Amino acid sequence: MSALSCCNNSAPFRFWNSSIGKKIIVALTGIILVGYLAGHLVGNLLIFQGEHAFNEYAHFLQTMLHGYGVWIARIVLLGTLVLHVVATIQLTLANRIARNIQYQCPDTVTATVSSRMMIWSGSTILAFIVFHILHYTVRVSPTLAELGENNPHAMVITGFSNVLVSLFYIVAISLLCSHLSHGVGSIFQTLGLRSHKTALAIDLLSRAYALAIWLGFISIPVAIMVFGFGK
Amino acid sequence: MANLNLTLKVWRQLNADDHGRIETYEAKNIPNEASFLEMLDIVNERILVDGGEPIHFDHDCREGICGMCSLTINGIPHGKDKGVTVCQLHMRSFKDGDTIWIEPFRSRVFPILRDLMVDRTAFDRIIEAGGYIDIRTGAAQDANNLPVEKDKAEAAFEAAACIGCAACVAACKNSSAMLFVSAKAAHLNYLPQGAPEKQKRTLAMVRQMDAEGFGNCTNQYECEAVCPKEISADNIAKLNRDYVISSAKEAVG
């Protein structure tokens, strides 16, 4: 009992259990995930540079820091994602409880649609991440597993040649774009770095980043499906 | 201009335990120059004449400074006009034949006392937790003897305009009280009289806010949009910042 009550009063525990503290965790993990997306996108776009460049890059990722690099990245990202998801689910549940009776005639003045569906865009993205890892990292499909070992470029082309895979990818990336359009700007407000002087710039940055990420990621399945890239 | 004939959809609820329901009233021949509350007064007089129970709602000064009136009109606390309380909203903002939905400020933290009246004492408890200065800071001339940077004086003054009506909570999709708490904290934290207790105040007010069961801010700025005193969400950013710094200082000791 005493050990538990000691933990309950510890600074990290109190911070996590406070509304602002938990939001700060969401914002900080958000920064890591937003930054990761940019890196991931730049790497992906090497596919347009050609088979050699892309496969070299894949080889570099697998072998950097004697092969430990990829595992360090995976563990950090997984931990970040778990914190982000657990915190946002807890916050959302608390929010639902706080407004226990809804308005009979609800209205919205300024909140964006994206800001109001964060939990739904977020959970779709989470489902996509699970699929995406099984698809291209764990490679549950034997065909992709064989290609992945020898020619990651061909693995991507074959993977996206499946209509359903590409459609789910496009839906998920579109929801990611929506999630980022509110999320990036929210990072600034939650960390106390936004004011009415910077509000417009932050809003534009948020939307521009979301759009850039959307265009970048979508370009690959669209190139393969619509323009027959790599076939 | 001709008088208005309106249909009112009003939330009626006997007490906190009652389920509550929307009831419909015809509000005929309402003068354009009447305030929204005067319109309700007229409707109530007619209900009384007919032997019914009038619609209960909170009001006091009726000049936009007390923070007592608390109606959600067509889903927007204090109605769609910017920067006014519902007592300052006039019937000329409506058209003949309009249907108007009137509901209380909704939050689990504000139990409904009757009809459109809610219990907002949670706000008082947040102020009791830290929204004050411990020592006597003197009378008016003492305040003028203390130099305050212009930017800070203005920011404190703007935050101090909060009348504690709770429209921010009512408008927030999550019933968060961040705009109220941040304004009350910023008002004192900006000033030299309040700054020495900034850490204690920030932590105590946020903890009381959490203990009351308000929701969490998701940066949608609905609060700022409906606030009758146009309190800025910049205060929320400041509270976030101050809370992190105060928590770190407390942890280090």
Short mmCIF file of C-alpha atoms in Angstrom, two decimals:
data_model
loop_
_atom_site.label_atom_id
_atom_site.label_comp_id
_atom_site.label_asym_id
_atom_site.label_seq_id
_atom_site.Cartn_x
_atom_site.Cartn_y
_atom_site.Cartn_z
CA MET A 1 0.00 0.00 0.00
CA SER A 2 2.69 2.42 1.06
CA ALA A 3 4.69 1.70 -2.07
CA LEU A 4 1.64 2.38 -4.21
CA SER A 5 0.75 5.64 -2.48
CA CYS A 6 4.37 6.70 -2.87
CA CYS A 7 4.06 6.10 -6.62
CA ASN A 8 0.73 7.93 -6.79
CA ASN A 9 2.36 11.05 -5.44
CA SER A 10 5.44 10.87 -7.62
CA ALA A 11 5.96 13.78 -10.01
CA PRO A 12 5.71 11.79 -13.30
CA PHE A 13 2.54 10.05 -12.10
CA ARG A 14 0.90 13.33 -11.15
CA PHE A 15 1.94 14.90 -14.44
CA TRP A 16 0.53 12.01 -16.45
CA ASN A 17 -2.72 12.10 -14.48
CA SER A 18 -3.27 15.82 -14.96
CA SER A 19 -5.21 17.09 -17.97
CA ILE A 20 -2.45 19.41 -19.14
CA GLY A 21 0.34 16.92 -18.37
CA LYS A 22 -1.28 14.22 -20.47
CA LYS A 23 -1.81 16.67 -23.32
CA ILE A 24 1.85 17.67 -23.14
CA ILE A 25 2.73 13.97 -23.58
CA VAL A 26 0.43 13.83 -26.62
CA ALA A 27 2.14 16.91 -28.06
CA LEU A 28 5.70 15.70 -27.41
CA THR A 29 5.02 12.24 -28.85
CA GLY A 30 3.26 14.02 -31.70
CA ILE A 31 6.45 15.91 -32.53
CA ILE A 32 8.39 12.63 -32.80
CA LEU A 33 5.70 11.06 -35.00
CA VAL A 34 5.37 14.16 -37.20
CA GLY A 35 9.16 14.27 -37.64
CA TYR A 36 9.27 10.55 -38.38
CA LEU A 37 6.68 10.97 -41.14
CA ALA A 38 8.90 13.49 -42.94
CA GLY A 39 11.88 11.15 -42.77
CA HIS A 40 9.79 8.15 -43.85
CA LEU A 41 8.41 10.11 -46.79
CA VAL A 42 11.81 11.30 -48.00
CA GLY A 43 13.04 7.70 -47.91
CA ASN A 44 9.95 6.44 -49.75
CA LEU A 45 10.29 9.02 -52.51
CA LEU A 46 13.66 7.48 -53.39
CA ILE A 47 11.54 4.92 -55.24
CA PHE A 48 11.26 7.48 -58.05
CA GLN A 49 15.06 7.72 -58.09
CA GLY A 50 15.19 4.15 -59.35
CA GLU A 51 15.57 0.60 -58.17
CA HIS A 52 19.21 0.94 -57.21
CA ALA A 53 18.80 4.05 -55.04
CA PHE A 54 15.77 2.64 -53.24
CA ASN A 55 17.35 -0.74 -52.54
CA GLU A 56 20.57 0.94 -51.37
CA TYR A 57 18.49 3.02 -48.97
CA ALA A 58 16.66 -0.09 -47.71
CA HIS A 59 19.99 -1.82 -47.21
CA PHE A 60 21.33 1.23 -45.34
CA LEU A 61 18.33 1.19 -42.96
CA GLN A 62 18.78 -2.52 -42.24
CA THR A 63 22.50 -2.28 -41.61
CA MET A 64 23.01 1.14 -39.99
CA LEU A 65 24.74 0.98 -36.59
CA HIS A 66 25.56 -2.69 -37.30
CA GLY A 67 21.85 -3.49 -37.60
CA TYR A 68 20.98 -2.00 -34.21
CA GLY A 69 19.81 1.29 -35.73
CA VAL A 70 16.59 -0.07 -37.16
CA TRP A 71 15.72 -1.74 -33.85
CA ILE A 72 16.45 1.42 -31.85
CA ALA A 73 14.13 3.32 -34.21
CA ARG A 74 11.45 0.66 -33.95
CA ILE A 75 11.51 0.58 -30.15
CA VAL A 76 11.50 4.38 -29.82
CA LEU A 77 8.67 4.72 -32.33
CA LEU A 78 6.60 1.94 -30.78
CA GLY A 79 6.99 3.47 -27.31
CA THR A 80 6.08 6.89 -28.67
CA LEU A 81 3.04 5.52 -30.46
CA VAL A 82 1.80 3.62 -27.39
CA LEU A 83 2.07 6.75 -25.23
CA HIS A 84 0.31 8.87 -27.88
CA VAL A 85 -2.53 6.37 -28.31
CA VAL A 86 -3.08 5.56 -24.63
CA ALA A 87 -3.06 9.24 -23.63
CA THR A 88 -5.46 10.31 -26.37
CA ILE A 89 -7.88 7.46 -25.66
CA GLN A 90 -7.91 8.32 -21.95
CA LEU A 91 -8.41 12.02 -22.72
CA THR A 92 -11.23 11.28 -25.16
CA LEU A 93 -13.02 9.04 -22.68
CA ALA A 94 -12.76 11.75 -20.01
CA ASN A 95 -14.13 14.29 -22.50
CA ARG A 96 -17.15 12.11 -23.29
CA ILE A 97 -17.90 11.76 -19.58
CA ALA A 98 -17.60 15.52 -19.01
CA ARG A 99 -20.33 16.23 -21.57
CA ASN A 100 -22.66 13.47 -20.37
CA ILE A 101 -25.81 15.02 -21.88
CA GLN A 102 -25.59 16.30 -25.44
CA TYR A 103 -27.32 19.40 -26.75
CA GLN A 104 -30.63 18.68 -28.47
CA CYS A 105 -29.76 21.31 -31.08
CA PRO A 106 -25.96 21.33 -31.29
CA ASP A 107 -23.97 23.85 -33.31
CA THR A 108 -20.32 24.57 -33.99
CA VAL A 109 -18.82 28.02 -34.42
CA THR A 110 -15.21 27.50 -35.39
CA ALA A 111 -14.00 23.94 -34.67
CA THR A 112 -12.84 22.20 -37.86
CA VAL A 113 -14.21 18.85 -38.98
CA SER A 114 -10.68 17.43 -38.69
CA SER A 115 -10.40 18.57 -35.08
CA ARG A 116 -13.68 16.89 -34.25
CA MET A 117 -12.81 13.48 -35.70
CA MET A 118 -9.28 13.13 -34.30
CA ILE A 119 -10.13 9.96 -32.40
CA TRP A 120 -11.63 8.38 -35.55
CA SER A 121 -8.87 9.48 -37.93
CA GLY A 122 -6.36 8.39 -35.29
CA SER A 123 -7.84 4.94 -34.77
CA THR A 124 -8.03 4.32 -38.53
CA ILE A 125 -4.37 5.33 -38.82
CA LEU A 126 -3.55 2.95 -35.96
CA ALA A 127 -5.32 0.09 -37.76
CA PHE A 128 -3.43 1.02 -40.90
CA ILE A 129 -0.08 1.01 -39.06
CA VAL A 130 -0.74 -2.55 -37.86
CA PHE A 131 -1.59 -3.61 -41.41
CA HIS A 132 1.34 -1.68 -42.89
CA ILE A 133 3.84 -3.36 -40.55
CA LEU A 134 2.41 -6.83 -41.28
CA HIS A 135 2.49 -5.99 -44.98
CA TYR A 136 5.95 -4.51 -45.52
CA THR A 137 7.93 -5.13 -42.31
CA VAL A 138 6.84 -8.56 -41.03
CA ARG A 139 5.78 -9.52 -44.59
CA VAL A 140 3.10 -12.11 -43.89
CA SER A 141 2.66 -12.68 -47.63
CA PRO A 142 5.24 -15.24 -48.85
CA THR A 143 5.58 -13.45 -52.23
CA LEU A 144 6.36 -10.12 -50.61
CA ALA A 145 8.63 -11.80 -48.06
CA GLU A 146 10.78 -13.27 -50.84
CA LEU A 147 10.88 -10.00 -52.78
CA GLY A 148 11.60 -8.03 -49.60
CA GLU A 149 14.74 -10.04 -48.96
CA ASN A 150 16.26 -9.39 -52.37
CA ASN A 151 14.52 -6.44 -53.99
CA PRO A 152 12.54 -4.05 -51.74
CA HIS A 153 11.77 -1.89 -54.80
CA ALA A 154 9.92 -4.77 -56.47
CA MET A 155 8.20 -5.56 -53.16
CA VAL A 156 6.69 -2.07 -53.06
CA ILE A 157 5.58 -2.23 -56.71
CA THR A 158 3.99 -5.66 -56.21
CA GLY A 159 2.42 -4.63 -52.89
CA PHE A 160 0.73 -1.57 -54.34
CA SER A 161 -0.42 -3.44 -57.45
CA ASN A 162 -3.19 -4.85 -55.25
CA VAL A 163 -6.19 -2.52 -55.62
CA LEU A 164 -7.52 -3.09 -52.09
CA VAL A 165 -4.10 -2.45 -50.54
CA SER A 166 -3.70 0.78 -52.47
CA LEU A 167 -7.23 1.94 -51.66
CA PHE A 168 -6.80 1.32 -47.93
CA TYR A 169 -3.45 3.10 -48.14
CA ILE A 170 -5.01 6.14 -49.80
CA VAL A 171 -7.89 6.26 -47.29
CA ALA A 172 -5.48 5.96 -44.35
CA ILE A 173 -3.10 8.61 -45.70
CA SER A 174 -6.04 10.95 -46.33
CA LEU A 175 -7.16 10.55 -42.73
CA LEU A 176 -3.53 11.07 -41.67
CA CYS A 177 -3.63 14.35 -43.60
CA SER A 178 -6.78 15.34 -41.70
CA HIS A 179 -5.19 14.27 -38.39
CA LEU A 180 -2.05 16.32 -39.08
CA SER A 181 -3.96 19.42 -40.18
CA HIS A 182 -5.27 19.74 -36.62
CA GLY A 183 -2.47 17.92 -34.81
CA VAL A 184 0.54 19.93 -35.98
CA GLY A 185 -1.05 23.22 -34.96
CA SER A 186 -2.21 21.71 -31.68
CA ILE A 187 1.38 20.88 -30.75
CA PHE A 188 2.18 24.60 -30.64
CA GLN A 189 -0.89 25.51 -28.56
CA THR A 190 -0.43 22.65 -26.10
CA LEU A 191 3.23 23.48 -25.56
CA GLY A 192 2.27 27.12 -25.03
CA LEU A 193 4.03 28.34 -28.18
CA ARG A 194 1.02 29.84 -29.98
CA SER A 195 -0.46 33.31 -29.65
CA HIS A 196 -2.87 35.40 -31.71
CA LYS A 197 0.16 36.86 -33.52
CA THR A 198 1.33 33.45 -34.73
CA ALA A 199 -2.07 31.70 -34.93
CA LEU A 200 -2.53 32.21 -38.67
CA ALA A 201 1.04 31.17 -39.52
CA ILE A 202 0.74 28.04 -37.36
CA ASP A 203 -2.60 27.15 -38.93
CA LEU A 204 -1.13 27.52 -42.43
CA LEU A 205 1.98 25.54 -41.50
CA SER A 206 -0.20 22.79 -40.08
CA ARG A 207 -2.32 22.53 -43.23
CA ALA A 208 0.65 22.85 -45.57
CA TYR A 209 2.55 20.10 -43.77
CA ALA A 210 -0.52 17.84 -43.85
CA LEU A 211 -0.94 18.49 -47.57
CA ALA A 212 2.74 17.85 -48.33
CA ILE A 213 2.63 14.55 -46.43
CA TRP A 214 -0.58 13.56 -48.24
CA LEU A 215 0.75 14.37 -51.72
CA GLY A 216 4.08 12.67 -51.04
CA PHE A 217 2.73 9.38 -49.76
CA ILE A 218 -0.21 9.19 -52.17
CA SER A 219 2.10 9.74 -55.15
CA ILE A 220 3.56 6.22 -54.85
CA PRO A 221 0.39 4.05 -55.08
CA VAL A 222 -1.08 6.51 -57.59
CA ALA A 223 2.03 6.25 -59.79
CA ILE A 224 1.89 2.45 -59.62
CA MET A 225 -1.87 2.01 -60.00
CA VAL A 226 -2.74 4.82 -62.42
CA PHE A 227 0.45 5.38 -64.39
CA GLY A 228 1.83 1.84 -64.27
CA PHE A 229 5.07 2.97 -62.65
CA GLY A 230 7.64 0.18 -62.19
CA LYS A 231 5.71 -2.39 -64.23
CA MET B 1 -40.87 46.88 -37.83
CA ALA B 2 -43.51 44.35 -37.14
CA ASN B 3 -43.36 42.30 -33.98
CA LEU B 4 -42.07 38.74 -34.09
CA ASN B 5 -43.92 35.48 -33.84
CA LEU B 6 -41.55 32.75 -32.71
CA THR B 7 -41.56 29.10 -31.73
CA LEU B 8 -39.47 28.29 -28.65
CA LYS B 9 -38.09 24.83 -27.94
CA VAL B 10 -37.19 25.05 -24.26
CA TRP B 11 -35.46 22.53 -21.99
CA ARG B 12 -37.68 21.88 -18.96
CA GLN B 13 -36.36 19.91 -16.00
CA LEU B 14 -37.78 19.82 -12.47
CA ASN B 15 -34.48 19.21 -10.63
CA ALA B 16 -31.08 17.53 -10.98
CA ASP B 17 -32.65 14.06 -10.73
CA ASP B 18 -35.38 14.67 -13.28
CA HIS B 19 -34.73 13.50 -16.86
CA GLY B 20 -35.75 16.73 -18.52
CA ARG B 21 -37.30 17.28 -21.94
CA ILE B 22 -37.79 19.85 -24.65
CA GLU B 23 -41.16 21.63 -24.55
CA THR B 24 -42.56 23.87 -27.25
CA TYR B 25 -43.96 27.37 -26.65
CA GLU B 26 -45.40 29.89 -29.04
CA ALA B 27 -43.94 33.36 -28.42
CA LYS B 28 -46.32 35.66 -30.28
CA ASN B 29 -46.10 39.40 -30.79
CA ILE B 30 -42.59 39.89 -29.38
CA PRO B 31 -41.21 43.44 -29.89
CA ASN B 32 -37.94 43.71 -31.83
CA GLU B 33 -36.40 45.95 -29.19
CA ALA B 34 -36.87 43.39 -26.39
CA SER B 35 -33.76 41.67 -25.09
CA PHE B 36 -33.73 37.88 -25.20
CA LEU B 37 -34.41 37.72 -21.45
CA GLU B 38 -37.25 40.23 -21.77
CA MET B 39 -38.73 37.98 -24.43
CA LEU B 40 -38.60 35.12 -21.91
CA ASP B 41 -40.20 37.41 -19.30
CA ILE B 42 -43.09 38.07 -21.68
CA VAL B 43 -43.49 34.36 -22.39
CA ASN B 44 -43.35 33.60 -18.64
CA GLU B 45 -46.04 36.17 -17.84
CA ARG B 46 -48.32 34.47 -20.34
CA ILE B 47 -47.50 31.04 -18.86
CA LEU B 48 -48.38 32.41 -15.40
CA VAL B 49 -51.67 33.84 -16.64
CA ASP B 50 -52.50 30.43 -18.08
CA GLY B 51 -51.72 28.90 -14.68
CA GLY B 52 -48.50 27.14 -15.71
CA GLU B 53 -45.01 27.02 -14.18
CA PRO B 54 -42.79 29.72 -15.68
CA ILE B 55 -39.48 28.84 -17.36
CA HIS B 56 -36.71 29.15 -14.78
CA PHE B 57 -33.53 30.86 -15.93
CA ASP B 58 -30.61 32.67 -14.29
CA HIS B 59 -30.17 36.44 -14.67
CA ASP B 60 -29.02 39.36 -12.60
CA CYS B 61 -27.53 42.61 -13.89
CA ARG B 62 -28.90 42.36 -17.43
CA GLU B 63 -26.12 44.63 -18.66
CA GLY B 64 -23.54 42.02 -19.60
CA ILE B 65 -21.18 42.19 -16.63
CA CYS B 66 -22.37 39.82 -13.91
CA GLY B 67 -22.00 36.50 -15.72
CA MET B 68 -25.26 35.10 -14.37
CA CYS B 69 -27.27 34.55 -17.55
CA SER B 70 -26.48 31.20 -19.08
CA LEU B 71 -28.60 30.11 -22.01
CA THR B 72 -27.50 28.07 -24.99
CA ILE B 73 -29.43 29.40 -27.96
CA ASN B 74 -29.61 27.22 -31.08
CA GLY B 75 -26.56 25.33 -29.80
CA ILE B 76 -24.39 28.39 -29.11
CA PRO B 77 -23.90 29.69 -25.55
CA HIS B 78 -25.19 33.30 -25.35
CA GLY B 79 -26.35 32.99 -28.98
CA LYS B 80 -24.60 33.62 -32.26
CA ASP B 81 -23.89 37.35 -31.78
CA LYS B 82 -20.21 37.89 -30.96
CA GLY B 83 -19.02 39.34 -27.68
CA VAL B 84 -22.34 39.60 -25.86
CA THR B 85 -24.05 37.79 -23.04
CA VAL B 86 -27.57 36.55 -23.64
CA CYS B 87 -29.04 39.49 -21.69
CA GLN B 88 -27.46 41.80 -24.27
CA LEU B 89 -28.77 39.78 -27.18
CA HIS B 90 -31.79 41.47 -28.74
CA MET B 91 -34.74 40.06 -30.57
CA ARG B 92 -33.86 42.12 -33.66
CA SER B 93 -31.22 39.40 -34.24
CA PHE B 94 -34.06 37.01 -35.03
CA LYS B 95 -36.57 36.80 -37.88
CA ASP B 96 -40.31 36.40 -37.76
CA GLY B 97 -41.23 32.72 -37.78
CA ASP B 98 -37.88 31.53 -36.35
CA THR B 99 -37.72 28.45 -34.17
CA ILE B 100 -35.33 29.04 -31.26
CA TRP B 101 -33.85 26.20 -29.20
CA ILE B 102 -33.06 27.24 -25.63
CA GLU B 103 -30.99 24.86 -23.52
CA PRO B 104 -28.94 25.15 -20.33
CA PHE B 105 -25.11 25.29 -20.28
CA ARG B 106 -24.30 21.60 -20.59
CA SER B 107 -21.61 19.94 -18.51
CA ARG B 108 -21.55 17.05 -16.07
CA VAL B 109 -19.83 19.44 -13.64
CA PHE B 110 -22.80 21.85 -13.73
CA PRO B 111 -25.87 19.97 -12.43
CA ILE B 112 -29.17 21.42 -13.60
CA LEU B 113 -31.00 23.07 -10.69
CA ARG B 114 -34.17 23.67 -12.65
CA ASP B 115 -34.98 24.15 -16.36
CA LEU B 116 -32.22 26.44 -17.65
CA MET B 117 -30.49 27.13 -14.32
CA VAL B 118 -27.23 25.29 -13.64
CA ASP B 119 -25.05 25.10 -10.53
CA ARG B 120 -21.68 26.66 -11.39
CA THR B 121 -20.09 26.51 -7.92
CA ALA B 122 -17.29 24.35 -9.38
CA PHE B 123 -15.89 27.66 -10.68
CA ASP B 124 -15.97 29.09 -7.15
CA ARG B 125 -14.00 26.11 -5.87
CA ILE B 126 -11.34 26.66 -8.56
CA ILE B 127 -11.01 30.30 -7.45
CA GLU B 128 -10.84 29.17 -3.82
CA ALA B 129 -7.99 26.83 -4.76
CA GLY B 130 -5.70 29.61 -5.99
CA GLY B 131 -7.43 32.48 -7.76
CA TYR B 132 -6.42 35.08 -5.19
CA ILE B 133 -3.40 36.83 -3.67
CA ASP B 134 -2.54 35.80 -0.11
CA ILE B 135 -1.49 39.19 1.23
CA ARG B 136 -3.05 42.63 1.24
CA THR B 137 -1.67 44.49 -1.77
CA GLY B 138 -3.00 47.91 -0.76
CA ALA B 139 -5.59 50.28 -2.12
CA ALA B 140 -5.87 51.89 -5.57
CA GLN B 141 -2.98 54.34 -5.20
CA ASP B 142 -0.62 51.50 -4.19
CA ALA B 143 -1.39 49.71 -7.44
CA ASN B 144 -0.47 52.85 -9.34
CA ASN B 145 2.82 53.13 -7.47
CA LEU B 146 3.95 49.77 -8.77
CA PRO B 147 5.40 49.87 -12.29
CA VAL B 148 3.88 47.23 -14.61
CA GLU B 149 5.03 46.66 -18.20
CA LYS B 150 2.37 47.89 -20.60
CA ASP B 151 2.07 44.58 -22.46
CA LYS B 152 1.63 42.66 -19.23
CA ALA B 153 -0.79 45.20 -17.78
CA GLU B 154 -2.95 44.93 -20.89
CA ALA B 155 -2.81 41.13 -21.00
CA ALA B 156 -3.76 40.97 -17.31
CA PHE B 157 -6.57 43.46 -17.85
CA GLU B 158 -7.97 41.52 -20.79
CA ALA B 159 -7.83 38.25 -18.83
CA ALA B 160 -9.48 39.96 -15.85
CA ALA B 161 -12.48 40.80 -18.04
CA CYS B 162 -13.67 37.18 -17.57
CA ILE B 163 -17.06 37.25 -15.84
CA GLY B 164 -17.05 33.53 -15.04
CA CYS B 165 -20.28 32.81 -16.92
CA ALA B 166 -19.04 29.36 -18.07
CA ALA B 167 -19.98 29.82 -21.73
CA CYS B 168 -16.50 28.43 -22.50
CA VAL B 169 -17.38 25.15 -20.79
CA ALA B 170 -20.79 25.07 -22.44
CA ALA B 171 -19.34 25.68 -25.92
CA CYS B 172 -16.38 23.31 -25.60
CA LYS B 173 -17.02 19.96 -27.28
CA ASN B 174 -15.28 18.41 -24.25
CA SER B 175 -16.73 20.63 -21.50
CA SER B 176 -13.24 21.89 -20.71
CA ALA B 177 -12.85 24.83 -18.34
CA MET B 178 -9.42 25.82 -19.66
CA LEU B 179 -10.42 29.28 -20.89
CA PHE B 180 -11.91 30.26 -17.52
CA VAL B 181 -9.05 28.80 -15.46
CA SER B 182 -6.38 30.21 -17.76
CA ALA B 183 -7.93 33.69 -17.67
CA LYS B 184 -8.23 33.71 -13.90
CA ALA B 185 -4.67 32.42 -13.48
CA ALA B 186 -3.19 34.77 -16.11
CA HIS B 187 -4.91 37.80 -14.63
CA LEU B 188 -2.91 37.37 -11.40
CA ASN B 189 0.20 35.65 -12.77
CA TYR B 190 0.99 38.56 -15.11
CA LEU B 191 1.03 41.16 -12.33
CA PRO B 192 3.81 41.87 -9.82
CA GLN B 193 1.34 41.42 -6.96
CA GLY B 194 0.37 37.94 -8.15
CA ALA B 195 3.63 36.69 -9.66
CA PRO B 196 5.29 35.50 -6.40
CA GLU B 197 2.55 32.87 -5.96
CA LYS B 198 2.42 31.89 -9.63
CA GLN B 199 3.68 28.33 -9.18
CA LYS B 200 1.39 27.55 -6.23
CA ARG B 201 -1.60 29.16 -7.92
CA THR B 202 -1.13 27.46 -11.30
CA LEU B 203 -0.78 23.97 -9.83
CA ALA B 204 -3.65 24.41 -7.35
CA MET B 205 -6.12 25.80 -9.89
CA VAL B 206 -5.35 23.18 -12.55
CA ARG B 207 -5.59 20.38 -9.97
CA GLN B 208 -8.94 21.66 -8.74
CA MET B 209 -10.14 21.95 -12.34
CA ASP B 210 -9.16 18.31 -12.93
CA ALA B 211 -10.74 17.19 -9.64
CA GLU B 212 -14.06 18.78 -10.63
CA GLY B 213 -14.19 16.53 -13.71
CA PHE B 214 -14.05 19.06 -16.54
CA GLY B 215 -12.96 17.71 -19.92
CA ASN B 216 -9.64 18.31 -21.64
CA CYS B 217 -8.88 21.07 -24.11
CA THR B 218 -8.46 19.87 -27.71
CA ASN B 219 -7.54 23.28 -29.16
CA GLN B 220 -10.72 23.82 -31.16
CA TYR B 221 -11.17 27.41 -29.93
CA GLU B 222 -14.96 27.19 -29.57
CA CYS B 223 -14.55 28.81 -26.13
CA GLU B 224 -12.78 31.86 -27.54
CA ALA B 225 -15.42 32.17 -30.28
CA VAL B 226 -18.39 32.29 -27.89
CA CYS B 227 -16.83 34.16 -24.95
CA PRO B 228 -18.94 37.27 -24.29
CA LYS B 229 -15.82 39.04 -23.02
CA GLU B 230 -13.70 37.76 -25.96
CA ILE B 231 -11.08 36.24 -23.67
CA SER B 232 -8.18 35.01 -25.81
CA ALA B 233 -7.07 31.37 -26.06
CA ASP B 234 -3.54 32.81 -25.72
CA ASN B 235 -4.25 32.49 -22.00
CA ILE B 236 -4.64 28.72 -22.45
CA ALA B 237 -1.22 28.53 -24.12
CA LYS B 238 0.20 30.50 -21.19
CA LEU B 239 -1.47 28.18 -18.66
CA ASN B 240 -0.02 25.13 -20.43
CA ARG B 241 3.42 26.72 -20.33
CA ASP B 242 3.12 27.82 -16.71
CA TYR B 243 1.82 24.40 -15.66
CA VAL B 244 4.82 22.59 -17.18
CA ILE B 245 7.28 25.01 -15.57
CA SER B 246 5.48 24.86 -12.20
CA SER B 247 5.35 21.04 -12.28
CA ALA B 248 9.06 20.86 -13.05
CA LYS B 249 9.89 23.29 -10.25
CA GLU B 250 7.73 21.33 -7.82
CA ALA B 251 9.38 18.03 -8.81
CA VAL B 252 12.86 19.47 -8.34
CA GLY B 253 11.72 20.93 -5.04
#
